[in-house]
Amino acid sequence: MRVVIAGAGHAAGQVVASLQQHKFAGQVVLAGEEAYLPYQRPPLSKKFLAGEMDAERLYVKPASFYANAGTELLLETRITDIDRAAKCLRTDTGTEIEYDKLVLALGSRVRRLHIEGTELPRVHYLRSIDHVEGIRADLEPGRRLVIIGAGYIGLEVAAVARQAGLDVTVVEMADRVMSRVVSPEISDFYEIEHTNQGVKFRLSTGVTALGGKKRVKTVVTSAGEEIPADLVVIGAGIVPNTELASAAGLDVEDGIVVDDHCASSDPDIYAVGDCTLHPNAIYGRQLRLESVHNALEQAKTAAANICGQDTAYCQVPWFWSDQYDLKLQIAGLSAGYDEVVIRGDPAERSFSCLYLRDGRLIAVDAINTPRDFMQAKKLIADRAEIAAERLADAAVALKDLAV
């Protein structure tokens, strides 16, 4: 059997590793557009941006692993077409790659702003090693950095830049930071933390243009303000790479539609990671997750099923973000909550925010409280019903609240 993995990100590297663990005896080909071995993306906006980690430490596995596994690596290779009838891929160089089973680990790309000035020098996006290398070259103490977007990426870059001595302003269209993923209570906490570190915010504010001639000089906001900028980082979210799958006639909605075995509408094609829309029995709906955990677990699931093991994927989603000395760990999905419980004291910079819907625990945001994060994951998976006043008692471990 010949397995071809389209994409060379974190999930793709895990597919190779999992196939090895299952003692897969067939051929494995991995094709990706970047010049790098499969690597981790979370450190890009954290330790790698800060210069505390080199590129090789980002790699999922060293080059020797792929060589020893007999994996054929086709880096700097762009796949342009999937011919499902012939069971082959075509690349931008005209090469054809035949497959018996195909894994689409296509990932996602940055959402670009379509406004004047985004092509100017010192305007950056952050999604790849090359992106970060470009940003780091411009991170000089005293320079004025404007970040567009106050999500994970924007705030992580803000933290690194402030610690590097830059003047930082964050512009965000929503009325609070990280509004897509956390409650107002958590948003307020992080806004205060960043403000105390010297970050300036323009919330409920859009960006209409970037000004400058030889390089970016200003960020023009929807309020008419012109914010001086020596460099700009745009963190406007990501877009799943589904075009190949759609052109091949696979079922595609907000992502490539897969079942709980990570199989697409074609039984010989699997899909994993950011590009997928998959069912989650815990929440009873289809999800597309931008999550390392999801990418890795789907990769393991797809590899197991390719190797003949009937394996279904159903787990509590989780995420994390490092900003200054704060570790935010999120388990579950808080959308649709009807009650919030604060456990611990935010003033001590170590507390949790728990989300309930109809009396059931559906998510937790844990700030510097890893025990709450770990124990809440099991309660969420069990769809535990726990009274709010009991959850709020930080003197009692969450695991002891289960009924």
XYZ file of C-alpha atoms in Angstrom:
403
model
C 0.000 0.000 0.000
C 1.173 3.522 -0.771
C 0.103 6.328 1.553
C 0.589 9.908 0.384
C 0.307 12.800 2.825
C -0.546 16.122 1.222
C 0.802 18.817 3.521
C 3.870 18.927 5.726
C 2.751 20.530 8.967
C 2.465 19.203 12.502
C -0.395 16.844 11.649
C 1.461 15.437 8.643
C 4.505 14.660 10.761
C 2.286 12.893 13.288
C 0.704 10.760 10.555
C 4.185 9.494 9.618
C 5.076 8.852 13.269
C 1.796 7.023 13.934
C 2.132 4.858 10.841
C 5.550 3.854 12.171
C 4.086 3.044 15.577
C 1.540 0.771 13.905
C 4.395 -0.899 11.972
C 2.995 0.138 8.603
C 4.988 -1.768 5.980
C 3.976 0.146 2.855
C 5.360 3.246 1.157
C 4.876 6.703 2.639
C 5.264 9.949 0.681
C 4.981 13.367 2.309
C 4.631 16.468 0.109
C 4.554 20.059 1.368
C 5.067 23.584 0.059
C 7.566 24.834 2.639
C 11.286 24.080 2.627
C 11.166 22.765 6.199
C 10.471 19.408 7.776
C 7.083 19.199 9.534
C 7.232 21.603 12.474
C 5.254 22.906 15.441
C 3.492 26.241 14.934
C 2.513 27.275 18.506
C 6.070 28.337 19.491
C 6.270 30.626 16.450
C 4.513 33.474 18.245
C 6.111 32.637 21.587
C 9.623 31.253 22.187
C 10.687 31.174 18.543
C 9.699 34.805 18.018
C 11.485 35.719 21.246
C 14.675 34.040 19.998
C 14.576 31.412 22.757
C 14.231 28.487 20.333
C 15.903 27.711 17.029
C 14.171 26.265 13.965
C 15.446 22.721 14.451
C 13.790 22.522 17.868
C 10.471 23.211 16.162
C 10.678 20.054 14.069
C 8.209 17.298 14.951
C 10.918 14.744 14.122
C 14.514 15.134 12.897
C 15.480 14.389 9.296
C 16.989 11.061 10.396
C 13.545 9.838 11.520
C 12.046 10.191 8.044
C 15.136 8.612 6.481
C 15.016 5.640 8.852
C 11.270 5.289 8.289
C 11.806 5.190 4.520
C 9.514 8.182 4.049
C 9.927 10.010 0.753
C 9.981 13.768 1.429
C 8.878 16.117 -1.331
C 9.429 19.537 0.208
C 8.889 22.801 -1.698
C 6.256 20.919 -3.663
C 2.834 22.408 -4.347
C 0.002 20.021 -5.132
C -2.330 21.489 -7.726
C -4.829 18.722 -8.398
C -6.305 15.497 -7.006
C -7.428 12.985 -9.641
C -9.633 10.657 -7.627
C -10.411 8.357 -10.546
C -6.727 7.766 -11.293
C -5.809 7.989 -7.584
C -2.959 10.397 -8.158
C -1.898 13.934 -7.308
C -0.414 16.450 -9.697
C 2.143 19.056 -8.647
C 3.082 22.484 -9.959
C 6.018 20.905 -11.799
C 3.778 18.438 -13.614
C 4.854 15.458 -11.515
C 2.221 12.809 -10.755
C 2.148 11.084 -7.350
C 0.087 7.912 -7.159
C -1.611 6.842 -3.945
C -3.650 4.000 -2.493
C -4.646 6.062 0.530
C -4.375 9.840 0.680
C -4.238 11.977 3.824
C -5.054 15.647 3.354
C -3.146 17.557 6.030
C -3.532 20.857 4.206
C -3.756 23.096 7.259
C -4.742 26.723 6.958
C -3.402 30.085 5.848
C -3.550 33.591 7.238
C -6.605 35.691 6.552
C -5.308 38.675 4.597
C -6.560 42.222 4.922
C -7.635 43.755 1.653
C -6.820 47.363 2.375
C -4.348 49.868 0.994
C -0.745 49.510 2.147
C -0.551 45.847 3.166
C 2.145 45.272 0.525
C 4.512 47.799 2.138
C 7.810 46.672 3.700
C 7.654 45.892 7.445
C 4.047 44.709 7.221
C 3.933 41.122 8.450
C 1.657 38.150 8.907
C 2.565 35.277 11.242
C 2.000 31.683 10.215
C 5.359 30.204 9.224
C 9.054 30.105 10.134
C 9.798 32.513 7.290
C 7.143 34.922 8.560
C 8.719 34.965 12.022
C 12.224 35.419 10.649
C 10.952 38.527 8.895
C 9.298 39.889 12.032
C 12.337 39.212 14.216
C 14.529 41.184 11.837
C 12.344 44.230 12.516
C 11.934 43.806 16.295
C 14.299 46.502 17.525
C 13.917 48.170 20.939
C 12.208 51.529 20.736
C 10.408 50.836 17.487
C 6.652 51.369 17.278
C 4.756 48.166 16.567
C 1.078 48.176 15.693
C -0.693 44.813 15.897
C -3.981 44.387 14.050
C -6.061 41.827 15.904
C -6.294 40.959 19.615
C -6.607 37.188 19.382
C -4.064 34.654 20.623
C -1.466 35.571 18.000
C -1.830 39.316 18.410
C -1.523 39.238 22.188
C 1.345 36.738 22.183
C 3.263 38.963 19.765
C 2.435 41.979 21.944
C 3.904 40.222 25.002
C 7.128 39.255 23.202
C 7.503 42.716 21.683
C 6.993 44.547 24.980
C 9.579 42.339 26.642
C 11.919 43.200 23.763
C 11.469 46.911 24.433
C 9.125 47.950 21.629
C 6.271 50.432 21.864
C 3.115 48.364 21.195
C -0.400 49.331 20.145
C -3.101 46.727 19.455
C -6.071 47.575 17.234
C -9.112 45.299 17.476
C -12.538 45.493 15.804
C -14.322 43.732 18.683
C -15.040 45.481 21.955
C -12.737 43.198 23.940
C -9.615 41.066 23.509
C -9.811 37.358 22.600
C -13.566 37.858 22.250
C -14.008 34.797 20.038
C -12.742 32.317 22.619
C -13.115 33.636 26.182
C -15.668 35.359 28.421
C -15.668 39.089 29.189
C -14.158 38.286 32.601
C -11.082 36.721 30.998
C -10.898 39.442 28.349
C -10.865 42.130 31.025
C -8.145 40.324 32.962
C -5.853 40.084 29.936
C -6.506 43.650 28.827
C -5.474 44.873 32.290
C -2.368 42.663 32.292
C -1.233 43.959 28.906
C -2.038 47.545 29.827
C 0.073 47.189 32.972
C 2.911 46.009 30.717
C 2.586 49.167 28.619
C 0.492 47.910 25.706
C -2.004 50.422 24.305
C -5.366 49.274 22.950
C -7.798 50.623 20.387
C -10.863 48.411 20.798
C -14.067 48.585 18.725
C -11.795 49.986 16.037
C -11.199 48.888 12.468
C -8.289 49.605 10.146
C -8.961 51.327 6.826
C -5.433 51.694 5.399
C -1.725 51.462 6.064
C 0.199 54.582 5.126
C 3.736 55.021 3.865
C 5.844 55.009 0.717
C 9.147 53.152 1.123
C 7.831 51.349 4.212
C 4.832 51.408 6.489
C 4.597 54.632 8.501
C 1.064 54.764 9.869
C -2.017 52.681 10.586
C -5.207 54.555 9.712
C -8.166 53.517 11.854
C -11.918 53.637 11.305
C -12.000 56.441 13.877
C -9.756 58.555 11.625
C -6.691 58.212 13.848
C -3.268 57.768 12.246
C -1.169 55.632 14.570
C 2.603 55.934 13.920
C 4.119 52.560 13.032
C 7.634 51.354 12.317
C 6.255 47.872 11.686
C 2.868 46.148 11.614
C 1.835 42.575 12.416
C -1.567 41.470 11.143
C -3.351 38.752 13.126
C -6.757 38.592 11.474
C -7.325 34.850 11.846
C -6.872 31.926 9.496
C -8.682 30.302 6.571
C -8.801 26.508 6.089
C -7.139 25.212 2.924
C -10.028 23.360 1.315
C -9.685 24.342 -2.334
C -7.963 21.121 -3.459
C -10.628 18.995 -1.802
C -13.459 21.086 -3.201
C -12.050 20.952 -6.740
C -11.775 17.166 -6.404
C -15.490 16.918 -5.559
C -15.108 15.999 -1.887
C -17.745 17.217 0.563
C -16.616 20.620 1.837
C -18.428 23.075 4.085
C -16.497 25.218 6.582
C -13.809 22.547 6.188
C -13.273 19.192 4.512
C -16.122 17.069 5.889
C -14.878 13.923 7.640
C -16.450 11.286 9.850
C -15.258 10.238 13.299
C -12.638 8.017 11.614
C -11.247 11.087 9.772
C -12.415 9.662 6.424
C -13.717 12.082 3.821
C -16.604 11.438 1.433
C -14.080 9.372 -0.571
C -13.188 6.231 1.451
C -9.603 6.316 0.169
C -9.037 9.910 1.296
C -8.623 11.003 4.902
C -8.268 14.572 6.172
C -6.793 15.858 9.428
C -6.156 19.108 11.265
C -7.247 22.715 10.738
C -8.743 21.989 7.317
C -11.380 19.531 8.593
C -14.976 19.715 9.762
C -15.608 16.726 12.006
C -18.324 15.416 14.332
C -17.898 15.697 18.087
C -20.191 13.520 20.182
C -19.492 15.473 23.387
C -20.967 18.653 21.929
C -23.326 16.948 19.482
C -22.290 18.991 16.459
C -19.767 19.419 13.681
C -16.580 21.291 14.618
C -13.681 22.865 12.786
C -10.884 23.397 15.289
C -7.713 25.444 15.005
C -5.888 23.354 17.538
C -2.647 21.391 17.789
C -4.359 18.795 19.959
C -7.034 18.233 17.329
C -4.467 18.009 14.534
C -2.357 15.446 16.370
C -5.272 13.293 17.527
C -6.891 13.278 14.099
C -3.518 12.309 12.607
C -3.274 9.386 15.024
C -6.853 8.370 14.211
C -6.339 8.453 10.447
C -3.110 6.442 10.697
C -4.764 3.815 12.880
C -7.646 3.368 10.448
C -5.300 3.159 7.462
C -3.562 0.335 9.324
C -6.851 -1.520 9.734
C -7.643 -0.553 13.302
C -11.226 0.630 13.756
C -10.578 3.858 15.671
C -12.985 6.746 16.315
C -11.970 10.253 17.396
C -13.983 11.889 20.175
C -12.161 14.110 22.639
C -12.555 17.348 24.547
C -10.866 20.104 22.516
C -8.115 22.032 24.253
C -5.918 25.027 23.520
C -3.304 27.187 25.233
C -1.658 30.587 25.071
C 1.502 31.929 26.766
C 1.592 35.671 27.451
C 4.244 37.055 29.812
C 4.271 34.683 32.803
C 0.626 33.744 32.275
C -0.341 30.356 30.864
C -3.910 30.216 29.660
C -5.168 26.656 29.186
C -8.614 26.166 27.686
C -10.530 22.896 27.743
C -13.824 22.539 25.942
C -15.847 25.072 23.982
C -17.639 27.808 25.887
C -19.955 28.960 23.075
C -23.554 28.952 24.248
C -22.804 29.046 27.979
C -25.464 30.448 30.292
C -23.475 30.688 33.532
C -19.892 31.611 34.454
C -18.126 30.618 37.655
C -14.880 32.247 38.795
C -12.797 29.843 40.854
C -9.948 31.503 42.737
C -8.819 35.119 42.845
C -7.831 36.922 39.609
C -5.806 39.371 41.704
C -3.449 36.497 42.529
C -3.026 35.817 38.768
C -3.953 32.176 39.313
C -7.621 31.307 38.831
C -10.110 29.519 36.591
C -13.249 30.503 34.746
C -15.753 27.661 34.352
C -18.628 27.688 31.885
C -21.966 25.940 32.382
C -24.912 25.315 30.089
C -28.094 23.901 31.564
C -26.119 23.000 34.686
C -23.457 20.996 32.821
C -19.784 21.952 32.690
C -18.867 22.631 29.044
C -15.531 24.489 29.246
C -12.830 25.958 31.461
C -10.303 28.755 31.034
C -7.473 28.108 33.490
C -4.877 30.818 34.123
C -1.801 29.450 35.887
C -3.957 26.634 37.318
C -2.925 23.474 35.433
C -4.638 21.210 37.965
C -8.035 22.768 37.251
C -7.394 22.440 33.515
C -6.532 18.747 33.699
C -9.358 17.809 36.068
C -11.972 19.876 34.231
C -11.247 18.033 30.970
C -12.568 14.769 32.425
C -15.624 16.466 33.923
C -16.415 18.029 30.543
C -16.028 14.668 28.793
C -18.376 13.127 31.350
C -20.867 15.982 30.839
C -20.863 16.477 34.581
C -23.636 18.408 36.330
C -22.152 20.358 39.256
C -23.696 23.261 41.145
C -22.018 26.616 40.562
C -21.366 27.217 44.272
C -19.458 23.938 44.510
C -17.346 24.745 41.453
C -16.460 28.119 42.960
C -14.920 26.539 46.072
C -11.206 26.489 45.171
C -10.431 24.627 48.398
C -11.976 21.484 46.906
C -10.304 19.797 43.925
C -12.511 19.639 40.843
C -12.030 15.883 40.611
C -13.688 15.534 44.020
C -16.824 17.303 42.801
C -17.821 14.583 40.340
C -21.011 12.749 41.233
